[in-house]
Short mmCIF file of C-alpha atoms in Angstrom, two decimals:
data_model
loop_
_atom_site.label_atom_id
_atom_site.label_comp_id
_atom_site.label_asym_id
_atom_site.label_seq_id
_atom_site.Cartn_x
_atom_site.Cartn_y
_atom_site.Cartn_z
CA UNK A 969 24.82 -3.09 0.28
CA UNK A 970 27.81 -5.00 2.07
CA UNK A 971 28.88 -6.38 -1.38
CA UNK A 972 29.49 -2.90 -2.11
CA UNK A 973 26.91 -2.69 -4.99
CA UNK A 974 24.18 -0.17 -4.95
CA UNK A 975 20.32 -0.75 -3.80
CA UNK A 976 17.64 -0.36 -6.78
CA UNK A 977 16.40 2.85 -7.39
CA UNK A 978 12.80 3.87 -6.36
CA UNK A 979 12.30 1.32 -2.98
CA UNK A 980 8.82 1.38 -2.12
CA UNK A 981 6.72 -1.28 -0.58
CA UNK A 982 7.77 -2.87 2.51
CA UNK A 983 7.38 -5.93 4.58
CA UNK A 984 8.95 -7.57 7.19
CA UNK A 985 9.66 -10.85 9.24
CA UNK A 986 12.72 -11.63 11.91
CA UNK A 987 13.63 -13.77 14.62
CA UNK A 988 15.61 -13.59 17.61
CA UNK A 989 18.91 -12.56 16.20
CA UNK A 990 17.85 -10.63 12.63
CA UNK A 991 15.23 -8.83 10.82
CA UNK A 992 14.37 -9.44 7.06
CA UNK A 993 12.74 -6.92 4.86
CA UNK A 994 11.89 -7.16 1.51
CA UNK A 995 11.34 -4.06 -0.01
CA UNK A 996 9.84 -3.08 -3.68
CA UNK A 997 11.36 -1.39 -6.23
CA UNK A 998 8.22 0.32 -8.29
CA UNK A 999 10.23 0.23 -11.99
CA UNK A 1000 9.11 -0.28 -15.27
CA UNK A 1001 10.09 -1.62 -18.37
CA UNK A 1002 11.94 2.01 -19.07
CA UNK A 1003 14.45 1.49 -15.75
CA UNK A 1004 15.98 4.75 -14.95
CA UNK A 1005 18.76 6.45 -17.30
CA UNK A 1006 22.50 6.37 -15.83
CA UNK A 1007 24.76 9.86 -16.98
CA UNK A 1008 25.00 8.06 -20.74
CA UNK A 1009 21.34 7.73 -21.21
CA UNK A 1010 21.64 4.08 -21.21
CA UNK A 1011 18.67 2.00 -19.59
CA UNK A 1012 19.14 0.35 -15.94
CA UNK A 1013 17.03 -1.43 -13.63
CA UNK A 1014 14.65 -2.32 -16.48
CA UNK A 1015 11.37 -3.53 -14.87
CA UNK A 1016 10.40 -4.09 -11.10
CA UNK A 1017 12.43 -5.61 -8.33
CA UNK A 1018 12.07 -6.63 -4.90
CA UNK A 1019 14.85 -6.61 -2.64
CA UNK A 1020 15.39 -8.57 0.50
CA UNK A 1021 17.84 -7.38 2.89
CA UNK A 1022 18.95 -9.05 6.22
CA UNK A 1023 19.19 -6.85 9.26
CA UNK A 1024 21.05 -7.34 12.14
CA UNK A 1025 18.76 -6.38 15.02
CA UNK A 1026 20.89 -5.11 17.36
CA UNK A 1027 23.00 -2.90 15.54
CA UNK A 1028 20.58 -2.72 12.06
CA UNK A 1029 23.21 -3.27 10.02
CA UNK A 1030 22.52 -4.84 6.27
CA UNK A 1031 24.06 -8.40 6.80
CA UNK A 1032 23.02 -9.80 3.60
CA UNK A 1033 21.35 -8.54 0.71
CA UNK A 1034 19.68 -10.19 -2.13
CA UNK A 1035 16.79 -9.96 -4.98
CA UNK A 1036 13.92 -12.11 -4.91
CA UNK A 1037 12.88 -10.28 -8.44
CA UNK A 1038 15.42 -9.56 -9.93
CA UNK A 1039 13.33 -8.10 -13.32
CA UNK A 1040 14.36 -10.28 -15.41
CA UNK A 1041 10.16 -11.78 -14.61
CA UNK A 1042 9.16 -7.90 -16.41
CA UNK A 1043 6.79 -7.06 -13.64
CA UNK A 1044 5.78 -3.56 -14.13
CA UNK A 1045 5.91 -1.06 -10.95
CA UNK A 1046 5.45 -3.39 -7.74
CA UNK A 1047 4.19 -0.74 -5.29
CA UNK A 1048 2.72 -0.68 -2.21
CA UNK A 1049 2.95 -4.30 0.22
CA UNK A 1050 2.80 -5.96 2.70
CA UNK A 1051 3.91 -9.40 4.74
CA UNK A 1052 1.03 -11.38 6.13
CA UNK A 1053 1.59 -14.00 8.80
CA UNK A 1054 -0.22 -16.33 11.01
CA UNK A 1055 -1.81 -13.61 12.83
CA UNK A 1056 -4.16 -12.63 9.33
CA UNK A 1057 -4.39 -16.61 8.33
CA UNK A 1058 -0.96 -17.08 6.58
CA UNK A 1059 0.99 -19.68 8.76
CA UNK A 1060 3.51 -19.81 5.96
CA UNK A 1061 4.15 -16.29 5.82
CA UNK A 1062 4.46 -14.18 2.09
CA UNK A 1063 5.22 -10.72 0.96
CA UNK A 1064 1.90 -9.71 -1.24
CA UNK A 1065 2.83 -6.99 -3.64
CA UNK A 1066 1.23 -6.63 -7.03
CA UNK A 1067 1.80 -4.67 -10.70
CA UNK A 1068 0.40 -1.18 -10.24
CA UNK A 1069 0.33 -0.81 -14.17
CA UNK A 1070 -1.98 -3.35 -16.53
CA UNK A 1071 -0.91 -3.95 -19.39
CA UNK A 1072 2.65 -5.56 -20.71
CA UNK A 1073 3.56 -8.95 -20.41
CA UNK A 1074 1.39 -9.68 -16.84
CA UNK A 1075 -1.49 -7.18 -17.27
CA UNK A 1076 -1.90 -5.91 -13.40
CA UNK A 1077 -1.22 -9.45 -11.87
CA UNK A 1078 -0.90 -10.07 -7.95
CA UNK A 1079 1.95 -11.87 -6.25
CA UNK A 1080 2.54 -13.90 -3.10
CA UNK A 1081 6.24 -14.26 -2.23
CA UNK A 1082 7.66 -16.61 -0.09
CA UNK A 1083 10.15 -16.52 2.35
CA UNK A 1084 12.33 -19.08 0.65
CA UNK A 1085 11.45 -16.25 -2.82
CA UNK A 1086 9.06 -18.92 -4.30
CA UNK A 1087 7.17 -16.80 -6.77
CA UNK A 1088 3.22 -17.36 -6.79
CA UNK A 1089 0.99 -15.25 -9.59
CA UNK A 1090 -2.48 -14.38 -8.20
CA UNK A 1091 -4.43 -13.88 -11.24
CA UNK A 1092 -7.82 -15.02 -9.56
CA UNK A 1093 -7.05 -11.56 -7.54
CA UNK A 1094 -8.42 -9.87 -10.76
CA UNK A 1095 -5.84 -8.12 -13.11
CA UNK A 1096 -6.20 -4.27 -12.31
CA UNK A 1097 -3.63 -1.72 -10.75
CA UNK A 1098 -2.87 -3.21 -7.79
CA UNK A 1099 -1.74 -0.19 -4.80
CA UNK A 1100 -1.66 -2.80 -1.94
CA UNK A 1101 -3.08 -6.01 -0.74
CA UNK A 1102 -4.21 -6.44 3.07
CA UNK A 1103 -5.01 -9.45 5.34
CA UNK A 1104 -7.78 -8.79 7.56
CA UNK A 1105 -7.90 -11.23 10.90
CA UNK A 1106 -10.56 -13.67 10.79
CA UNK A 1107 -11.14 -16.53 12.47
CA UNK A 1108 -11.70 -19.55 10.01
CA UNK A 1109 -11.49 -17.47 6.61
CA UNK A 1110 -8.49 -15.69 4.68
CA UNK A 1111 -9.43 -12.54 3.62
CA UNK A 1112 -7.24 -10.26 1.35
CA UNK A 1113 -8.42 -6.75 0.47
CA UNK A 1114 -6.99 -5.46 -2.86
CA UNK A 1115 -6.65 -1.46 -3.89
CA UNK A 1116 -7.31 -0.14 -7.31
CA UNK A 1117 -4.70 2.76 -8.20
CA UNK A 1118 -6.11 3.50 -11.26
CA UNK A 1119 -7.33 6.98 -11.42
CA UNK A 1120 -11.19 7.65 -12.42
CA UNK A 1121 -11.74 3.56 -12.62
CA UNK A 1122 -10.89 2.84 -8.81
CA UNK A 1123 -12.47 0.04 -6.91
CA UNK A 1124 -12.11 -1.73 -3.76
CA UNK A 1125 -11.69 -5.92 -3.97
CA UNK A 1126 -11.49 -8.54 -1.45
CA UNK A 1127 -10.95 -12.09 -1.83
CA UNK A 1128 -11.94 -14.84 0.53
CA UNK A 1129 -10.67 -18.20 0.78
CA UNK A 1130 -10.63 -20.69 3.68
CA UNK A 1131 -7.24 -20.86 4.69
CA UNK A 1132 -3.79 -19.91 3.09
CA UNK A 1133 -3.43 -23.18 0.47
CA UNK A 1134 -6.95 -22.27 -0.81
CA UNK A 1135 -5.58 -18.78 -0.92
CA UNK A 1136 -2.74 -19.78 -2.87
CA UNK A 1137 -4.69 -22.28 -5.21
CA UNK A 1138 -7.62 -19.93 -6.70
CA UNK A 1139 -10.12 -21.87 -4.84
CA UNK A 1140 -11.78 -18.55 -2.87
CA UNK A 1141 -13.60 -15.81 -4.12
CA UNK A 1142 -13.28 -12.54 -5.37
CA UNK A 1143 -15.83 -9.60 -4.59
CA UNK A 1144 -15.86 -5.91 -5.82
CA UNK A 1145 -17.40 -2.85 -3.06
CA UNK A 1146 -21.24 -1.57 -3.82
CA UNK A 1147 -23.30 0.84 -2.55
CA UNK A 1148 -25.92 2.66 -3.90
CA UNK A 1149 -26.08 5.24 -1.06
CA UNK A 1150 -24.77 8.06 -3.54
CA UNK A 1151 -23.04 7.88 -6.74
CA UNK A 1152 -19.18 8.63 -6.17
CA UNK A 1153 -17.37 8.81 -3.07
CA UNK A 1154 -16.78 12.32 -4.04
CA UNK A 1155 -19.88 12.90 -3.31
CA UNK A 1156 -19.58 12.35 0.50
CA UNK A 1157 -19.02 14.61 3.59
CA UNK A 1158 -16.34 14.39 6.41
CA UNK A 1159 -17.73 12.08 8.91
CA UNK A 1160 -20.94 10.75 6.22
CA UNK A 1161 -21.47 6.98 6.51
CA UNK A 1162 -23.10 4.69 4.31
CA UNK A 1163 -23.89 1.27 4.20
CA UNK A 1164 -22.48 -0.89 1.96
CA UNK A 1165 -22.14 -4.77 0.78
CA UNK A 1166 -19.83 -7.00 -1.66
CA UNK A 1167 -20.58 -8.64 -4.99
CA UNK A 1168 -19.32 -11.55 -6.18
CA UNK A 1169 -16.99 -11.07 -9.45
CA UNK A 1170 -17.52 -14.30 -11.42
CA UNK A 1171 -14.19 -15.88 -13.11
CA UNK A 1172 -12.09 -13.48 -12.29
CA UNK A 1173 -8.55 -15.64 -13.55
CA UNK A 1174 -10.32 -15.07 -17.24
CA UNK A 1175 -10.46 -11.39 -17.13
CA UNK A 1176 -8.48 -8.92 -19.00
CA UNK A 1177 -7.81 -5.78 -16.66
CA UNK A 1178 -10.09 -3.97 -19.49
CA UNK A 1179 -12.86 -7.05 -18.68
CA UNK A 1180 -12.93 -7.03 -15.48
CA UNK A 1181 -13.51 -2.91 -15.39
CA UNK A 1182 -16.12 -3.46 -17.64
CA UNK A 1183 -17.26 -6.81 -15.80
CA UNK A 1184 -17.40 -4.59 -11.89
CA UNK A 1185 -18.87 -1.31 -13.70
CA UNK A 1186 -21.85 -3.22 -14.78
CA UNK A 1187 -21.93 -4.88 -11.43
CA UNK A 1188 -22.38 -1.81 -9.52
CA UNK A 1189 -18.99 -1.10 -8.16
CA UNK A 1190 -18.81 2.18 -6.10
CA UNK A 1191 -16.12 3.93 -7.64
CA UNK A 1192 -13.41 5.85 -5.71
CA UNK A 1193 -11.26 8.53 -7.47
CA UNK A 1194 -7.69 7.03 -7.28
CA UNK A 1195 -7.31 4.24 -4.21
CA UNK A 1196 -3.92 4.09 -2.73
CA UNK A 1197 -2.63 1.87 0.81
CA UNK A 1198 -4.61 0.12 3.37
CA UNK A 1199 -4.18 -1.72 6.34
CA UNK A 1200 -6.23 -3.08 8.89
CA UNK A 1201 -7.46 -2.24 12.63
CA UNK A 1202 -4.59 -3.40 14.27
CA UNK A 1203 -6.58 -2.26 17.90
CA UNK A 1204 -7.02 -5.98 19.38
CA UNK A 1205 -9.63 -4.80 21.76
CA UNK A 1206 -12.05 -3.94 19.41
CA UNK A 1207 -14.44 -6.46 18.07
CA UNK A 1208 -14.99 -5.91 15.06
CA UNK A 1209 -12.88 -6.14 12.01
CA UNK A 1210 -12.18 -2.84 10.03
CA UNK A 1211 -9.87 -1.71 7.42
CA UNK A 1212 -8.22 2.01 6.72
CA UNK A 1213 -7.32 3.16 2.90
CA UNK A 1214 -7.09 6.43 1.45
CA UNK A 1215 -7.34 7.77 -2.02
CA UNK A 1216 -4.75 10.53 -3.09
CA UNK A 1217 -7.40 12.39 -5.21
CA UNK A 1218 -7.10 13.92 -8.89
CA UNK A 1219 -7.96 17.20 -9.47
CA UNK A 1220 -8.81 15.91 -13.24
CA UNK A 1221 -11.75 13.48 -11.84
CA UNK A 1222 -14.95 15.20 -12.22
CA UNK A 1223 -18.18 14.23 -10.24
CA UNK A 1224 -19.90 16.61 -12.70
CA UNK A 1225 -18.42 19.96 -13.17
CA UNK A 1226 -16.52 19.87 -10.40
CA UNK A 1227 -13.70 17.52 -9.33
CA UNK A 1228 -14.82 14.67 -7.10
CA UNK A 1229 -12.45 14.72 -4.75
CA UNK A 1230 -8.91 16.93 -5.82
CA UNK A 1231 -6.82 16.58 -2.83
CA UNK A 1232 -7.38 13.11 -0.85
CA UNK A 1233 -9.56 11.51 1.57
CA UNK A 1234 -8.76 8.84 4.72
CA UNK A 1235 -11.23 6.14 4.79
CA UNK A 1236 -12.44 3.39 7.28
CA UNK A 1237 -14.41 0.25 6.44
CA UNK A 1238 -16.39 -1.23 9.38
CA UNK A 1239 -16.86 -5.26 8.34
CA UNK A 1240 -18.96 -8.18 9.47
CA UNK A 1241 -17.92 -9.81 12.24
CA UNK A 1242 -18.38 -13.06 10.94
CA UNK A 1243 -18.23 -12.36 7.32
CA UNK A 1244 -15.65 -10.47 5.73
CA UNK A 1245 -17.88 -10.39 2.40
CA UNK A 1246 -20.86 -9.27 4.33
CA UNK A 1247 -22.53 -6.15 5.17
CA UNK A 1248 -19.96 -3.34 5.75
CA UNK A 1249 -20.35 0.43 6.61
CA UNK A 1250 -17.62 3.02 4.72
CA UNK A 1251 -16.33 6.00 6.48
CA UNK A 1252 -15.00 9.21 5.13
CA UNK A 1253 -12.91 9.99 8.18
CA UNK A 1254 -11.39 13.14 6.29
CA UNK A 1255 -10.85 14.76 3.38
CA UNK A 1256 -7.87 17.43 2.06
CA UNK A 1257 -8.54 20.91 1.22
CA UNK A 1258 -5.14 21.13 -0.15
CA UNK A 1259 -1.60 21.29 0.76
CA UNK A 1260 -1.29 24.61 2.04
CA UNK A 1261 -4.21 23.84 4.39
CA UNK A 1262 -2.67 20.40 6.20
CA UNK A 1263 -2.01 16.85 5.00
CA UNK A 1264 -3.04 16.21 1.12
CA UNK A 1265 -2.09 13.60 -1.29
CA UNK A 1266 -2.02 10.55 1.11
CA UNK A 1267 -0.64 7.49 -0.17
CA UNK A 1268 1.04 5.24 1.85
CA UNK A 1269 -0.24 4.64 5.31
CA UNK A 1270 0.01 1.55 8.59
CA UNK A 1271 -1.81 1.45 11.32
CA UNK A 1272 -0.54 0.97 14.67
CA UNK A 1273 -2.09 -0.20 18.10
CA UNK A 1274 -2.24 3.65 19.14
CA UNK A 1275 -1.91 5.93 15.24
CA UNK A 1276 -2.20 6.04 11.82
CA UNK A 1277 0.92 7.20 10.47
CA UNK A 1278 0.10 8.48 6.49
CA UNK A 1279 2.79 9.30 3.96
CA UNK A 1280 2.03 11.91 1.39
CA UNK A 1281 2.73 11.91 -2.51
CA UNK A 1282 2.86 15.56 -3.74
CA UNK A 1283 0.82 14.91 -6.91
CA UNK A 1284 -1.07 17.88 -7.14
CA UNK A 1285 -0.83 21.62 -7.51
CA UNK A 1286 -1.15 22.76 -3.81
CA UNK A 1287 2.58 21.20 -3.34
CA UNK A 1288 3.96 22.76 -6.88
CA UNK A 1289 7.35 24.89 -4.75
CA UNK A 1290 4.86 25.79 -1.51
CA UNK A 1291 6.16 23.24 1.06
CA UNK A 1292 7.62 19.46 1.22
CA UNK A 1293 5.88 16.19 1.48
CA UNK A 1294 5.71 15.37 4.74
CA UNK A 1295 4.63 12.45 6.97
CA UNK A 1296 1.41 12.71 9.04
CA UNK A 1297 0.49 10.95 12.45
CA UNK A 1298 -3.24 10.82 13.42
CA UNK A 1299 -3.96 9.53 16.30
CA UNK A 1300 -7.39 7.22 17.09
CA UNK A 1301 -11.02 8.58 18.75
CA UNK A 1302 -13.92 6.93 19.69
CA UNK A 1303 -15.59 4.63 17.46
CA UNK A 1304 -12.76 4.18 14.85
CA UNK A 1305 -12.09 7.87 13.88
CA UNK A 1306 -9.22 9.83 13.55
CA UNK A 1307 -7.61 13.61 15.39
CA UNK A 1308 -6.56 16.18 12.82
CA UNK A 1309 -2.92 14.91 12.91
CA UNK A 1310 0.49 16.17 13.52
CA UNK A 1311 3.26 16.28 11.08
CA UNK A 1312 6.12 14.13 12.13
CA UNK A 1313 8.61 14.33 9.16
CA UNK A 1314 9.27 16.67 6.80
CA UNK A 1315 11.57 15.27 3.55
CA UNK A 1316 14.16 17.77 2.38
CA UNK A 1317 12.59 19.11 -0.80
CA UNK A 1318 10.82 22.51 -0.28
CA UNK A 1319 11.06 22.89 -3.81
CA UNK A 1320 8.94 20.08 -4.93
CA UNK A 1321 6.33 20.66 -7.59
CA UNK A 1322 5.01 17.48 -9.36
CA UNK A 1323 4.76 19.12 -12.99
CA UNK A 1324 8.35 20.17 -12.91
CA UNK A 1325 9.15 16.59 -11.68
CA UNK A 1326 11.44 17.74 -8.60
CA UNK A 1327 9.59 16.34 -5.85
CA UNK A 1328 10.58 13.68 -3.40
CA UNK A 1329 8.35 11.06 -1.80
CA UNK A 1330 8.08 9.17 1.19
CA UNK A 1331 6.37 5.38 0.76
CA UNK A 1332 6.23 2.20 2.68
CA UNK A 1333 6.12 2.82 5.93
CA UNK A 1334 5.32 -0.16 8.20
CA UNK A 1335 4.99 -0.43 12.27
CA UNK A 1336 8.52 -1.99 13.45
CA UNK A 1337 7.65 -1.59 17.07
CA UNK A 1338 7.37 -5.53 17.49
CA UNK A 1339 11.06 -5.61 16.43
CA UNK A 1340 13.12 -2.42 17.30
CA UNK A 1341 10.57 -1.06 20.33
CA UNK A 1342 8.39 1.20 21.02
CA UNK A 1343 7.63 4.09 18.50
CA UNK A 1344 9.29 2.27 15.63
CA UNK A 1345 8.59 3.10 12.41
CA UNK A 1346 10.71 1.91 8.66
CA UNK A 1347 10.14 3.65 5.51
CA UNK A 1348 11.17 4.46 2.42
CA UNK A 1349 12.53 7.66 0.38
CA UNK A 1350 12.31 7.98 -3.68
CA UNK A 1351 14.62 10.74 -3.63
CA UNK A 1352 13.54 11.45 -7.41
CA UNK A 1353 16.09 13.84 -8.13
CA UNK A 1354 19.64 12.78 -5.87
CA UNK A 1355 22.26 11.54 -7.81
CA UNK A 1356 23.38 7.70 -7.26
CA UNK A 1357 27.52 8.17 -7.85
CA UNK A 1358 28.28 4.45 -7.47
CA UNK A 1359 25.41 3.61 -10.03
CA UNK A 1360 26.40 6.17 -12.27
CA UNK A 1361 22.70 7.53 -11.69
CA UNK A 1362 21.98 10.94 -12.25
CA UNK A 1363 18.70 10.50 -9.91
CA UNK A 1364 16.45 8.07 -8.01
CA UNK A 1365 18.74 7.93 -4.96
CA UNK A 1366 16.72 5.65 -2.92
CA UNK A 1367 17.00 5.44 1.21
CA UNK A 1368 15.83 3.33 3.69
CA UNK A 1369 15.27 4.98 6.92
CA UNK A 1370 13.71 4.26 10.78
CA UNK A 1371 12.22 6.24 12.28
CA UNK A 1372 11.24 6.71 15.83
CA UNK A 1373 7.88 8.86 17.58
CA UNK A 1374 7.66 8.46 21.06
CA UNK A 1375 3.73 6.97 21.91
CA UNK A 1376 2.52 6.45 18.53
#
């Protein structure tokens, strides 16, 4: 940083605003009340942070640095995020990120940052593991789709509100995915669609992360195997609204005897036009066969005018010393799907294998193409096992990179 001090360990989500002269990120640091253990053993970075760096735009160099949590609030693991401006209802502009761990002092509360680093807690958001929060466009209406990271209990939420104050006040509402075309999305096909709708959640601000499960099982919430990052059809020709997510997959969630869905899927939600809580039709674009057969894992993903770009987290056993995470570009077909995608970065860590806890992991990748041209791409590294020398760290060397793919 150009104080001379090291970044956090473990960057992950990322979002972004600028002007004509510099760009400003602020960036997540997914920590938890343990930190990360310098060459002594002794605790640092204890709980989350979220870093906000100022980037010149011409040369990209880190002009000023700051934290706008600086952990001292004990939020556990801020994850995935993202910056939502006028363009999604949000004149204001924030950074939504949320606690991807319930439980401790917040139990799996959502945030709304500022750009001045006013604070706002989102409990009306419902308290679960929150992967990523998305702002759809609509015209009239603020809608906010949350991701459940939770793994076996994973559900999709949205919250509407008229505009952003209403947003920002509680006075919307929140609404948990149903469908009762089959049981599990496990249970799908590449290319299956089904038709699906939203239920209202009632008093969500009330609920316990272990109430509101139990409050959206009994409702009928379809239930995903482990939801990860989103982000919206940013295609400006098309009509109607959609959003893409994926689900990294568990190999220990059964759908019966058999695991529901072991090695990821990429999905696409087709919405109301008018409504964002009204009828909507799911996707299963694609699904993983495992890592030694293409992408697998997906986690962190944005969408782009002309790709989704999808970042991989090597949590399963396909990885285990076989190859490296790698980053995946898809590029669109007709009526919202996706090719079978080209690898366009491979992290230096052949010998990752998740049980062993050597792997590496790329996360937070946004679109920077409105800032730094076409092609542009910033993400994220949690180098999980390089060394951090000036922090006296003995691992979670974290990197910020750009990256640059010519027609994506």
């Amino acid at each position: 940083l150009p104080d001379g001090a090291p970044w956090a360990p473990i960057p992950d989500g990322i979002g972004a605003s600028a002007d004509w002269r510099k760009l400003v990120l602020f960036v997540n640091h997914e920590l938890n009340s343990g930190g990360v253990k310098d060459a002594s053993g002794a605790s640092r970075y204890q709980y989350a942070r979220v870093s906000r760096l100022e980037l010149d735009r011409r040369t990209l160099a880190v002009r000023d640095a700051s934290y706008v949590v600086n952990g001292s609030e004990q939020y556990l693991r801020l994850c995935s995020a993202t910056f939502v401006g006028r363009e999604v209802g949000f004149p204001s502009g924030y950074f939504l990120t949320g606690e991807e761990q319930t439980g401790g002092v917040h139990d799996g509360i959502q945030l709304a940052i500022g750009t001045d680093g006013t604070i706002h807690e989102l409990p009306w958001m419902g308290r679960f593991a929150h992967e990523n929060a998305t702002a759809v466009p609509y015209r009239g209406k603020v809608a906010v789709f949350g991701t459940d990271d939770t793994s076996g209990k994973s559900e999709l939420y949205l919250y509407v509100a008229e505009n952003e104050a209403d947003f920002l006040q509680g006075r919307g509402k929140l609404y948990v995915f149903a469908s009762s075309a089959v049981p599990h999305a496990g249970n799908l096909a590449a290319g299956q669609q089904i038709d699906g709708h939203f239920v209202e959640v009632p008093n969500p601000a009330s609920l316990s992360s272990t109430q509101l499960q139990t409050t959206v099982t009994a409702l009928g919430a379809f239930p995903f195997v482990r939801l990860e990052d989103s982000d919206y059809d940013h295609r400006f020709e098309r009509s109607r609204p959609a959003l893409y997510f994926v689900d990294t997959g568990a190999e220990s969630v059964k759908c019966g005897a058999v695991a529901c869905d072991p090695y990821g899927s990429i999905y696409r939600l087709d919405l109301d036009r008018r409504d964002p809580a009204g009828p909507a039709r799911l996707t299963l674009l694609a699904r993983s066969s495992g890592a030694q057969n293409g992408w697998s894992s997906p986690d962190n993903i944005a969408a782009g005018e002309r790709s989704l770009m999808v970042q991989e987290d090597p949590a399963n056993a396909t990885f285990a010393g076989q190859r490296a995470p790698q980053v995946w570009q898809f590029g669109y077909t007709h009526r919202g799907g996706i090719d079978a995608g080209r690898v366009v970065v491979e992290l230096e860590n052949s010998s990752c294998n998740d049980a062993a806890g050597t792997c590496w992991e790329s996360s937070g990748i946004i679109n920077a193409e409105a800032w730094l041209g076409e092609g542009a791409w910033l993400f994220d590294v949690q180098a999980h096992t390089l060394p951090v020398p000036n922090a006296n760290l003995v691992n979670e060397g974290g990197q910020l990179l750009l990256l640059r793919v010519r027609g994506s």
